[in-house]
Amino acid sequence: MTKNCLLGNLWMGMIVATVICHLAFCPAMAQGNDPVIMTINGKPVPRSEFEYSYNKNNAEGVIDKKTVDEYVDLFINYKLKVEAALDAHLDTMASFKQEFVSYRDQQVLPSFATDEGMLEEARVVYENTKNAIGPQGLIMPAHILLLLKQDASKQEEQAARVRIDSIYQALLNGADFAEMAKKVSQDPGSAKQGGLLPWIQPGQTVKEFETAAYALQKGEMSAPVQSPFGYHIILMKDRKQLEPFEELKDDILKFLEDRNASEHVARKAVDDMVEKSNGTLTREQIMENRADELSAKDPELKYLIREYHDGLLLYEISNRTVWEKAAKDDAGLAAYFKKNKKKYTWDEPRYKGIAYHVKEQGDVKAVKKSVKGLPFNKWADRLRTTFNKDSVIRIRVEKGLFRKGDHALIDKMVFKKDTTVNEVKGYPIDAVFGKLLKKGPEEYEDVRSLVTSDYQEMLEKEWVAELRKRYTVTVDRQVLSTVNKH
């Protein structure tokens, strides 16, 4: 089980514990309108926290919805595991701290991006743009372009020059610039617009074009100008200076919003707070203080952050105690399989072995001889080192636990089915080697994934039972009856 899988659906992914402990009754500890619904290891749990968890994991679309009473045990088991993780000091691990702080800061950071901060950033963008434009201002030219490769021959260049001159002469004689651009310009984007380009500021286009364009006043047309793209004829449609900030403010703010500039503004605000504190506050302290401040006002945020905090601990403690422990405990898996072997019987035989394809008849027996007597899980390594070492591939092999219908060659040679076996190109000789298991697996490795899952479930139940004995749990049934009803 991966961390993402667990944290993605923290509650419903937990294995339901079957060990039920006696829950004593205790009077609710009133906290305004949020009474204590249960106490776990001496720590009170307010009704709002239980409701947050219950409602989140039993919303519309959830397949296995629980009643409040059914959910109580899931919630308690979850909290008990978190207590175990805290007792093991897993919250002091550097990896835990780093991941939790990163998540918490993601939730808190946007609060530093105030309207004032965004407006200040918009002014910075405006001033930078204004300085970049300078006294020359903005221009809106239209152009007609004839493309010319930079490595064009003299003949190609001469032909382009003759053509652009003829176009220029036609314009001087009264031809409409826009119509001419639509017909002959080789800049397809602007040609559709009658040669019109968007507003341009200094530095946005090639030097040759920019110099010629900025030399024109509104309504003036240039003679043919050569640039790295080819030949241009430029008509100046309009010129202006940048509008005042107040006129552009909303557009700049929209521009910043579209580019998620609020994160930059928020980080800058935090950096400014650190600097102004003269060393009395760190970034971590500022973020922690803001998280506490927002959590006090917003229970949803408080429980969201706590859920992630506790979820990280749950993953780590569960991995150590159940998932990874079971997956690596070969002796435990073997013992569990031996004790529960009847659970894994099947109603149709399986063939445990290999289907293989060789070039030479002698390799049929050689393959069998090489793996005979070896544990099944070592066959692949032996075959690879014996027959397919270096760059010479002598055999092709499929290894596994096959049912009837899984593999055509095994169906034909083991299960005696009348079926067609497609020849493996370059390996004309087919063979199989292994044994037929009629009633069930002979060792846990044959059904490792199933055994591992069942073994994990057993460890989970034993762990929960031990936690129920180690920690005191009391539930106020009267407060529980008011969940989502107050």
Coordinates of C-alpha atoms in Angstrom, one line a residue:
M1 CA 0.0 0.0 0.0
T2 CA 1.4 3.4 -1.0
K3 CA 1.4 6.6 1.1
N4 CA -0.6 8.4 -1.6
C5 CA -3.3 5.6 -1.6
L6 CA -3.6 5.9 2.2
L7 CA -3.6 9.7 2.5
G8 CA -5.9 10.0 -0.5
N9 CA -8.7 8.2 1.4
L10 CA -7.4 8.0 4.9
W11 CA -10.5 6.8 6.8
M12 CA -12.2 4.4 4.4
G13 CA -8.9 2.7 3.7
M14 CA -8.5 1.5 7.2
I15 CA -9.2 -2.2 7.9
V16 CA -12.2 -2.5 10.1
A17 CA -11.2 -3.9 13.5
T18 CA -13.3 -6.7 14.8
V19 CA -12.1 -6.6 18.4
I20 CA -14.6 -4.4 20.3
C21 CA -13.6 -3.1 23.7
H22 CA -16.0 -2.0 26.4
L23 CA -16.6 1.8 26.1
A24 CA -17.3 3.4 29.5
F25 CA -19.8 6.2 29.8
C26 CA -18.5 9.7 30.9
P27 CA -20.3 13.0 31.2
A28 CA -19.7 15.5 28.4
M29 CA -17.2 18.2 29.1
A30 CA -19.0 21.2 27.8
Q31 CA -17.0 23.6 25.6
G32 CA -19.7 26.0 24.5
N33 CA -21.6 24.3 21.8
D34 CA -18.9 21.7 21.1
P35 CA -19.1 19.1 23.8
V36 CA -16.5 16.3 24.2
I37 CA -17.8 13.2 22.4
M38 CA -15.0 10.8 23.5
T39 CA -11.7 10.7 25.4
I40 CA -8.8 8.7 24.1
N41 CA -5.7 8.2 26.2
G42 CA -6.8 11.1 28.4
K43 CA -7.2 13.4 25.3
P44 CA -10.7 14.9 24.7
V45 CA -12.2 14.7 21.2
P46 CA -14.8 17.4 20.5
R47 CA -17.9 16.6 18.7
S48 CA -17.0 18.9 15.8
E49 CA -13.9 16.8 15.0
F50 CA -15.8 13.6 14.9
E51 CA -18.5 15.2 12.7
Y52 CA -15.8 16.6 10.3
S53 CA -14.4 13.1 9.9
Y54 CA -17.7 11.3 9.7
N55 CA -19.3 13.7 7.2
K56 CA -16.2 13.8 5.0
N57 CA -16.0 10.0 4.7
N58 CA -19.8 9.4 4.3
A59 CA -20.6 12.1 1.7
E60 CA -22.5 11.6 -1.5
G61 CA -20.8 9.1 -3.8
V62 CA -19.2 7.1 -1.0
I63 CA -20.1 3.4 -1.7
D64 CA -19.7 1.9 1.8
K65 CA -21.4 4.5 3.9
K66 CA -21.4 4.0 7.7
T67 CA -23.9 4.9 10.3
V68 CA -22.6 7.0 13.2
D69 CA -22.5 4.0 15.5
E70 CA -20.6 1.9 12.8
Y71 CA -18.1 4.7 12.3
V72 CA -17.3 5.1 16.0
D73 CA -15.0 2.0 16.1
L74 CA -13.2 3.1 12.9
F75 CA -12.6 6.5 14.3
I76 CA -11.4 5.2 17.7
N77 CA -9.0 2.7 16.0
Y78 CA -7.6 5.5 13.9
K79 CA -7.0 7.7 17.0
L80 CA -5.4 4.8 18.9
K81 CA -2.9 4.2 16.1
V82 CA -2.0 7.9 16.1
E83 CA -1.5 7.7 19.9
A84 CA 0.9 4.8 19.3
A85 CA 2.8 6.8 16.7
L86 CA 3.1 9.7 19.1
D87 CA 4.4 7.4 21.9
A88 CA 6.9 6.1 19.4
H89 CA 8.0 9.7 18.8
L90 CA 7.4 9.4 15.0
D91 CA 6.4 13.0 15.0
T92 CA 10.0 13.9 15.7
M93 CA 11.4 12.4 12.5
A94 CA 12.9 14.9 10.1
S95 CA 11.0 13.4 7.2
F96 CA 7.7 13.7 9.0
K97 CA 8.3 17.3 10.0
Q98 CA 9.4 18.3 6.5
E99 CA 6.4 16.7 4.8
F100 CA 3.9 18.0 7.4
V101 CA 5.2 21.6 7.4
S102 CA 5.2 21.6 3.6
Y103 CA 1.5 20.6 3.5
R104 CA 0.5 23.0 6.3
D105 CA 2.3 25.9 4.6
Q106 CA 0.4 25.2 1.4
Q107 CA -2.9 25.7 3.3
V108 CA -1.7 28.8 5.2
L109 CA 0.4 30.6 2.6
P110 CA -2.5 32.0 0.5
S111 CA -3.7 34.0 3.5
F112 CA -0.6 36.3 3.2
A113 CA -1.6 37.3 -0.3
T114 CA -3.8 40.3 0.7
D115 CA -5.5 42.7 -1.7
E116 CA -3.0 45.4 -0.7
G117 CA -0.1 43.0 -1.5
M118 CA -1.6 42.2 -4.9
L119 CA -2.1 45.9 -5.6
E120 CA 1.5 46.6 -4.7
E121 CA 2.6 43.8 -7.0
A122 CA 0.5 45.2 -9.8
R123 CA 2.2 48.6 -9.3
V124 CA 5.6 46.9 -9.6
V125 CA 4.5 45.2 -12.9
Y126 CA 3.2 48.5 -14.2
E127 CA 6.4 50.5 -13.3
N128 CA 8.6 47.7 -14.8
T129 CA 6.6 47.8 -18.0
K130 CA 6.6 51.6 -18.1
N131 CA 10.4 51.7 -17.7
A132 CA 10.9 49.0 -20.4
I133 CA 8.8 51.0 -22.8
G134 CA 10.6 54.2 -22.1
P135 CA 9.9 57.6 -23.8
Q136 CA 9.5 55.9 -27.3
G137 CA 6.1 54.6 -26.2
L138 CA 4.1 51.8 -27.9
I139 CA 3.4 51.4 -31.6
M140 CA 0.8 49.5 -33.5
P141 CA 2.3 48.8 -37.0
A142 CA 0.9 46.8 -39.9
H143 CA 3.3 45.2 -42.4
I144 CA 3.5 43.2 -45.6
L145 CA 6.2 40.5 -45.4
L146 CA 8.0 38.6 -48.2
L147 CA 10.0 35.8 -46.7
L148 CA 13.7 35.4 -47.6
K149 CA 16.0 32.8 -46.2
Q150 CA 19.2 34.1 -44.6
D151 CA 21.3 31.8 -46.8
A152 CA 19.3 32.8 -50.0
S153 CA 21.3 33.0 -53.2
K154 CA 21.9 36.3 -55.0
Q155 CA 19.3 35.4 -57.6
E156 CA 16.6 34.7 -54.9
E157 CA 17.4 37.9 -53.1
Q158 CA 17.2 39.9 -56.3
A159 CA 13.9 38.3 -57.2
A160 CA 12.5 39.1 -53.7
R161 CA 13.7 42.7 -54.0
V162 CA 12.1 43.2 -57.4
R163 CA 8.8 41.9 -56.0
I164 CA 8.7 43.9 -52.9
D165 CA 9.6 47.0 -54.9
S166 CA 6.6 46.3 -57.2
I167 CA 4.3 46.0 -54.2
Y168 CA 5.6 49.2 -52.7
Q169 CA 5.1 51.0 -56.0
A170 CA 1.5 49.7 -56.1
L171 CA 0.9 51.1 -52.6
L172 CA 2.3 54.5 -53.6
N173 CA 0.0 54.5 -56.6
G174 CA -3.0 54.1 -54.2
A175 CA -3.5 50.3 -53.7
D176 CA -5.2 49.5 -50.3
F177 CA -2.6 48.4 -47.8
A178 CA -4.9 46.0 -46.0
E179 CA -6.1 44.3 -49.1
M180 CA -2.6 44.0 -50.5
A181 CA -1.4 42.5 -47.2
K182 CA -4.2 39.9 -47.3
K183 CA -3.2 38.9 -50.9
V184 CA 0.6 38.9 -50.8
S185 CA 2.0 39.0 -47.2
Q186 CA 3.7 35.8 -46.2
D187 CA 3.1 36.4 -42.5
P188 CA -0.1 34.3 -42.2
G189 CA -1.0 35.6 -38.7
S190 CA -1.1 39.3 -39.6
A191 CA -2.1 38.9 -43.2
K192 CA -5.6 37.8 -42.2
Q193 CA -5.9 41.1 -40.3
G194 CA -4.7 43.2 -43.2
G195 CA -1.1 43.1 -42.0
L196 CA -2.0 44.5 -38.5
L197 CA 0.3 43.6 -35.6
P198 CA -0.5 44.0 -31.9
W199 CA 0.9 46.8 -29.7
I200 CA 4.7 46.5 -29.7
Q201 CA 7.2 48.0 -27.2
P202 CA 11.0 48.4 -27.6
G203 CA 12.9 45.2 -27.6
Q204 CA 10.0 43.0 -28.7
T205 CA 11.0 42.5 -32.3
V206 CA 14.2 42.4 -34.5
K207 CA 16.3 45.5 -34.5
E208 CA 15.9 46.3 -38.2
F209 CA 12.1 46.2 -38.0
E210 CA 12.0 48.1 -34.8
T211 CA 14.3 51.0 -36.0
A212 CA 12.2 51.5 -39.2
A213 CA 8.9 51.3 -37.4
Y214 CA 9.7 53.7 -34.6
A215 CA 10.9 56.2 -37.2
L216 CA 7.3 56.5 -38.5
Q217 CA 4.6 58.7 -37.4
K218 CA 0.9 57.7 -37.4
G219 CA -0.2 57.2 -40.9
E220 CA 3.3 57.0 -42.5
M221 CA 4.5 54.1 -44.5
S222 CA 8.1 52.9 -44.9
A223 CA 10.0 52.0 -48.0
P224 CA 11.0 48.2 -48.1
V225 CA 13.0 47.2 -45.0
Q226 CA 15.2 44.1 -44.9
S227 CA 15.3 42.0 -41.7
P228 CA 16.5 38.5 -40.9
F229 CA 12.9 37.4 -41.9
G230 CA 12.9 39.0 -45.3
Y231 CA 11.5 42.2 -46.7
H232 CA 8.8 44.3 -44.9
I233 CA 6.8 47.3 -45.9
I234 CA 5.5 49.0 -42.6
L235 CA 2.5 51.2 -42.2
M236 CA 2.2 52.9 -38.8
K237 CA -1.4 52.5 -37.6
D238 CA -1.1 54.1 -34.2
R239 CA 1.3 55.3 -31.4
K240 CA 0.8 56.0 -27.8
Q241 CA 2.4 56.3 -24.3
L242 CA 1.4 53.7 -21.7
E243 CA -1.9 54.6 -20.0
P244 CA -2.0 55.6 -16.3
F245 CA -1.9 52.8 -13.7
E246 CA -5.5 53.4 -12.7
E247 CA -6.7 52.6 -16.2
L248 CA -4.7 49.4 -16.4
K249 CA -5.0 48.3 -12.8
D250 CA -7.8 45.7 -13.3
D251 CA -6.1 44.2 -16.4
I252 CA -2.8 43.8 -14.5
L253 CA -4.6 42.2 -11.5
K254 CA -6.3 39.8 -13.9
F255 CA -2.9 39.1 -15.5
L256 CA -1.4 38.3 -12.1
E257 CA -4.3 36.1 -11.1
D258 CA -4.1 34.1 -14.2
R259 CA -0.4 33.4 -13.6
N260 CA -0.9 32.5 -9.9
A261 CA 1.2 35.5 -8.8
S262 CA -0.6 35.4 -5.4
E263 CA 1.9 32.7 -4.3
H264 CA 4.8 35.1 -5.1
V265 CA 3.1 37.9 -3.3
A266 CA 2.4 35.7 -0.2
R267 CA 6.0 34.5 0.0
K268 CA 7.2 38.1 -0.3
A269 CA 4.9 39.2 2.5
V270 CA 6.4 36.5 4.7
D271 CA 9.9 37.4 3.8
D272 CA 9.1 41.0 4.7
M273 CA 7.7 40.0 8.1
V274 CA 10.9 38.1 8.8
E275 CA 13.1 41.0 7.8
K276 CA 11.0 43.5 9.8
S277 CA 11.2 41.4 13.0
N278 CA 15.0 42.0 13.1
G279 CA 15.7 38.3 13.8
T280 CA 13.1 37.8 16.4
L281 CA 10.9 35.7 14.1
T282 CA 11.7 32.9 11.7
R283 CA 9.7 31.9 8.6
E284 CA 8.7 28.7 10.4
Q285 CA 7.4 30.6 13.4
I286 CA 5.4 33.0 11.3
M287 CA 3.8 30.1 9.4
E288 CA 3.0 28.2 12.6
N289 CA 1.5 31.3 14.2
R290 CA -0.7 32.0 11.2
A291 CA -1.8 28.3 11.1
D292 CA -2.9 28.6 14.8
E293 CA -4.6 31.9 14.1
L294 CA -6.6 30.6 11.1
S295 CA -7.4 27.3 12.8
A296 CA -8.9 29.1 15.7
K297 CA -11.3 30.9 13.3
D298 CA -11.9 28.0 10.8
P299 CA -12.6 24.5 12.3
E300 CA -12.6 23.0 8.8
L301 CA -9.0 24.2 8.2
K302 CA -8.0 23.1 11.7
Y303 CA -9.2 19.6 11.1
L304 CA -7.9 19.4 7.6
I305 CA -4.4 20.2 8.8
R306 CA -4.7 17.8 11.8
E307 CA -6.0 15.1 9.4
Y308 CA -2.9 15.3 7.3
H309 CA -0.6 15.4 10.4
D310 CA -2.3 12.3 11.9
G311 CA -2.5 10.6 8.5
L312 CA 1.3 10.8 8.1
L313 CA 1.8 9.3 11.5
L314 CA -0.8 6.6 10.7
Y315 CA 1.0 5.7 7.5
E316 CA 4.4 5.4 9.2
I317 CA 3.2 3.4 12.2
S318 CA 1.0 1.1 10.1
N319 CA 3.8 0.5 7.7
R320 CA 6.2 -0.5 10.5
T321 CA 3.6 -2.5 12.4
V322 CA 1.6 -4.2 9.7
W323 CA 2.2 -3.6 6.0
E324 CA 6.0 -3.6 5.5
K325 CA 6.4 -5.9 8.5
A326 CA 4.1 -8.5 7.0
A327 CA 5.5 -8.2 3.5
K328 CA 9.1 -8.9 4.6
D329 CA 8.3 -11.5 7.3
D330 CA 8.9 -14.7 5.2
A331 CA 8.9 -16.9 8.3
G332 CA 5.6 -15.4 9.5
L333 CA 4.1 -15.8 6.1
A334 CA 5.1 -19.4 5.8
A335 CA 3.8 -20.2 9.3
Y336 CA 0.5 -18.4 8.5
F337 CA 0.1 -20.3 5.3
K338 CA 0.9 -23.6 6.9
K339 CA -1.7 -23.0 9.6
N340 CA -4.4 -21.7 7.2
K341 CA -3.6 -23.8 4.1
K342 CA -7.2 -24.9 3.6
K343 CA -8.2 -21.2 2.9
Y344 CA -6.2 -21.3 -0.4
T345 CA -7.4 -24.5 -2.0
W346 CA -8.8 -24.2 -5.5
D347 CA -11.5 -26.0 -7.5
E348 CA -9.4 -26.5 -10.6
P349 CA -5.7 -27.5 -11.0
R350 CA -2.8 -25.1 -11.6
Y351 CA 0.4 -25.8 -13.5
K352 CA 3.4 -24.5 -11.6
G353 CA 6.2 -24.2 -14.0
I354 CA 7.5 -22.8 -17.3
A355 CA 6.6 -22.8 -20.9
Y356 CA 9.8 -22.3 -23.0
H357 CA 11.0 -22.1 -26.5
V358 CA 14.4 -23.1 -27.8
K359 CA 16.4 -23.2 -31.0
E360 CA 18.0 -26.6 -30.6
Q361 CA 16.5 -29.9 -29.4
G362 CA 19.3 -30.5 -26.9
D363 CA 18.3 -27.4 -24.9
V364 CA 14.9 -29.0 -24.1
K365 CA 16.6 -31.4 -21.6
A366 CA 19.3 -28.9 -20.6
V367 CA 16.6 -26.5 -19.4
K368 CA 14.9 -29.1 -17.2
K369 CA 18.3 -30.3 -15.8
S370 CA 19.4 -26.8 -14.9
V371 CA 16.4 -26.0 -12.7
K372 CA 15.5 -29.5 -11.3
G373 CA 15.7 -29.5 -7.6
L374 CA 15.9 -25.7 -7.3
P375 CA 13.3 -23.7 -5.4
F376 CA 10.8 -22.3 -7.9
N377 CA 11.6 -18.7 -7.1
K378 CA 15.2 -19.3 -8.2
W379 CA 14.4 -20.7 -11.6
A380 CA 14.4 -17.4 -13.5
D381 CA 17.9 -16.5 -12.3
R382 CA 19.3 -19.9 -13.1
L383 CA 17.9 -19.9 -16.6
R384 CA 19.1 -16.4 -17.3
T385 CA 22.6 -17.0 -16.2
T386 CA 22.8 -20.4 -17.9
F387 CA 21.2 -19.8 -21.2
N388 CA 20.8 -16.1 -21.8
K389 CA 24.1 -14.7 -20.5
D390 CA 25.9 -12.1 -22.5
S391 CA 24.1 -11.1 -25.7
V392 CA 23.2 -14.6 -26.9
I393 CA 19.5 -15.4 -26.2
R394 CA 19.2 -19.2 -26.4
I395 CA 15.7 -19.6 -24.9
R396 CA 12.4 -17.7 -24.4
V397 CA 10.6 -18.5 -21.1
E398 CA 7.2 -17.7 -19.5
K399 CA 7.1 -18.7 -15.8
G400 CA 4.2 -18.8 -13.5
L401 CA 1.2 -20.5 -11.9
F402 CA -1.1 -21.2 -14.8
R403 CA -4.8 -22.1 -14.9
K404 CA -6.5 -23.7 -17.9
G405 CA -6.9 -21.0 -20.5
D406 CA -4.0 -18.9 -19.3
H407 CA -1.4 -20.1 -21.8
A408 CA -1.9 -21.8 -25.1
L409 CA 1.2 -24.1 -24.9
I410 CA 0.4 -25.2 -21.4
D411 CA -3.2 -25.8 -22.4
K412 CA -2.1 -28.1 -25.2
M413 CA 0.8 -29.9 -23.5
V414 CA -0.5 -30.1 -19.9
F415 CA -4.2 -29.8 -20.0
K416 CA -4.5 -31.6 -23.3
K417 CA -6.7 -29.0 -24.9
D418 CA -7.1 -28.8 -28.7
T419 CA -5.7 -25.4 -29.2
T420 CA -3.4 -23.5 -31.6
V421 CA 0.0 -22.5 -30.4
N422 CA 1.6 -19.6 -32.2
E423 CA 5.3 -20.2 -33.0
V424 CA 7.9 -17.9 -31.4
K425 CA 9.9 -16.6 -34.3
G426 CA 13.5 -18.0 -34.2
Y427 CA 12.6 -20.5 -31.5
P428 CA 10.8 -23.4 -33.2
I429 CA 10.9 -26.0 -30.4
D430 CA 8.3 -25.7 -27.6
A431 CA 8.4 -27.4 -24.2
V432 CA 7.1 -27.2 -20.7
F433 CA 8.5 -28.2 -17.3
G434 CA 6.9 -28.1 -13.9
K435 CA 4.2 -29.8 -11.8
L436 CA 0.5 -30.0 -11.8
L437 CA -1.0 -28.8 -8.4
K438 CA -4.5 -30.3 -8.2
K439 CA -5.9 -29.2 -4.9
G440 CA -4.1 -26.1 -4.0
P441 CA -0.7 -24.3 -3.6
E442 CA 2.2 -26.2 -2.1
E443 CA 3.9 -23.2 -0.5
Y444 CA 3.0 -19.7 0.4
E445 CA 5.0 -18.2 -2.5
D446 CA 2.4 -19.7 -4.8
V447 CA -0.2 -17.4 -3.5
R448 CA 2.0 -14.8 -1.8
S449 CA -0.2 -11.8 -2.4
L450 CA -3.2 -13.4 -0.9
V451 CA -1.3 -14.7 2.1
T452 CA 0.3 -11.4 2.6
S453 CA -3.0 -9.6 2.6
D454 CA -4.5 -12.1 5.1
Y455 CA -1.5 -12.0 7.3
Q456 CA -1.6 -8.2 7.3
E457 CA -5.3 -8.3 8.3
M458 CA -4.4 -10.7 11.2
L459 CA -1.6 -8.4 12.4
E460 CA -4.0 -5.4 12.2
K461 CA -6.5 -7.1 14.4
E462 CA -3.9 -8.1 16.9
W463 CA -2.5 -4.6 16.9
V464 CA -5.8 -3.0 17.5
A465 CA -6.7 -5.4 20.3
E466 CA -3.4 -4.5 22.0
L467 CA -4.0 -0.8 21.5
R468 CA -7.5 -1.2 23.1
K469 CA -5.9 -2.7 26.1
R470 CA -3.0 -0.2 26.3
Y471 CA -5.1 3.0 26.1
T472 CA -8.2 4.0 27.9
V473 CA -11.2 5.0 25.7
T474 CA -14.5 6.4 26.9
V475 CA -17.4 7.5 24.7
D476 CA -20.3 9.8 25.7
R477 CA -23.2 8.0 24.1
Q478 CA -25.5 11.0 24.9
V479 CA -23.3 13.4 22.9
L480 CA -22.9 10.7 20.2
S481 CA -26.6 10.7 19.7
T482 CA -26.5 14.4 18.8
V483 CA -24.1 14.1 15.9
N484 CA -25.4 16.1 13.0
K485 CA -28.6 16.8 15.0
H486 CA -27.8 19.9 16.9

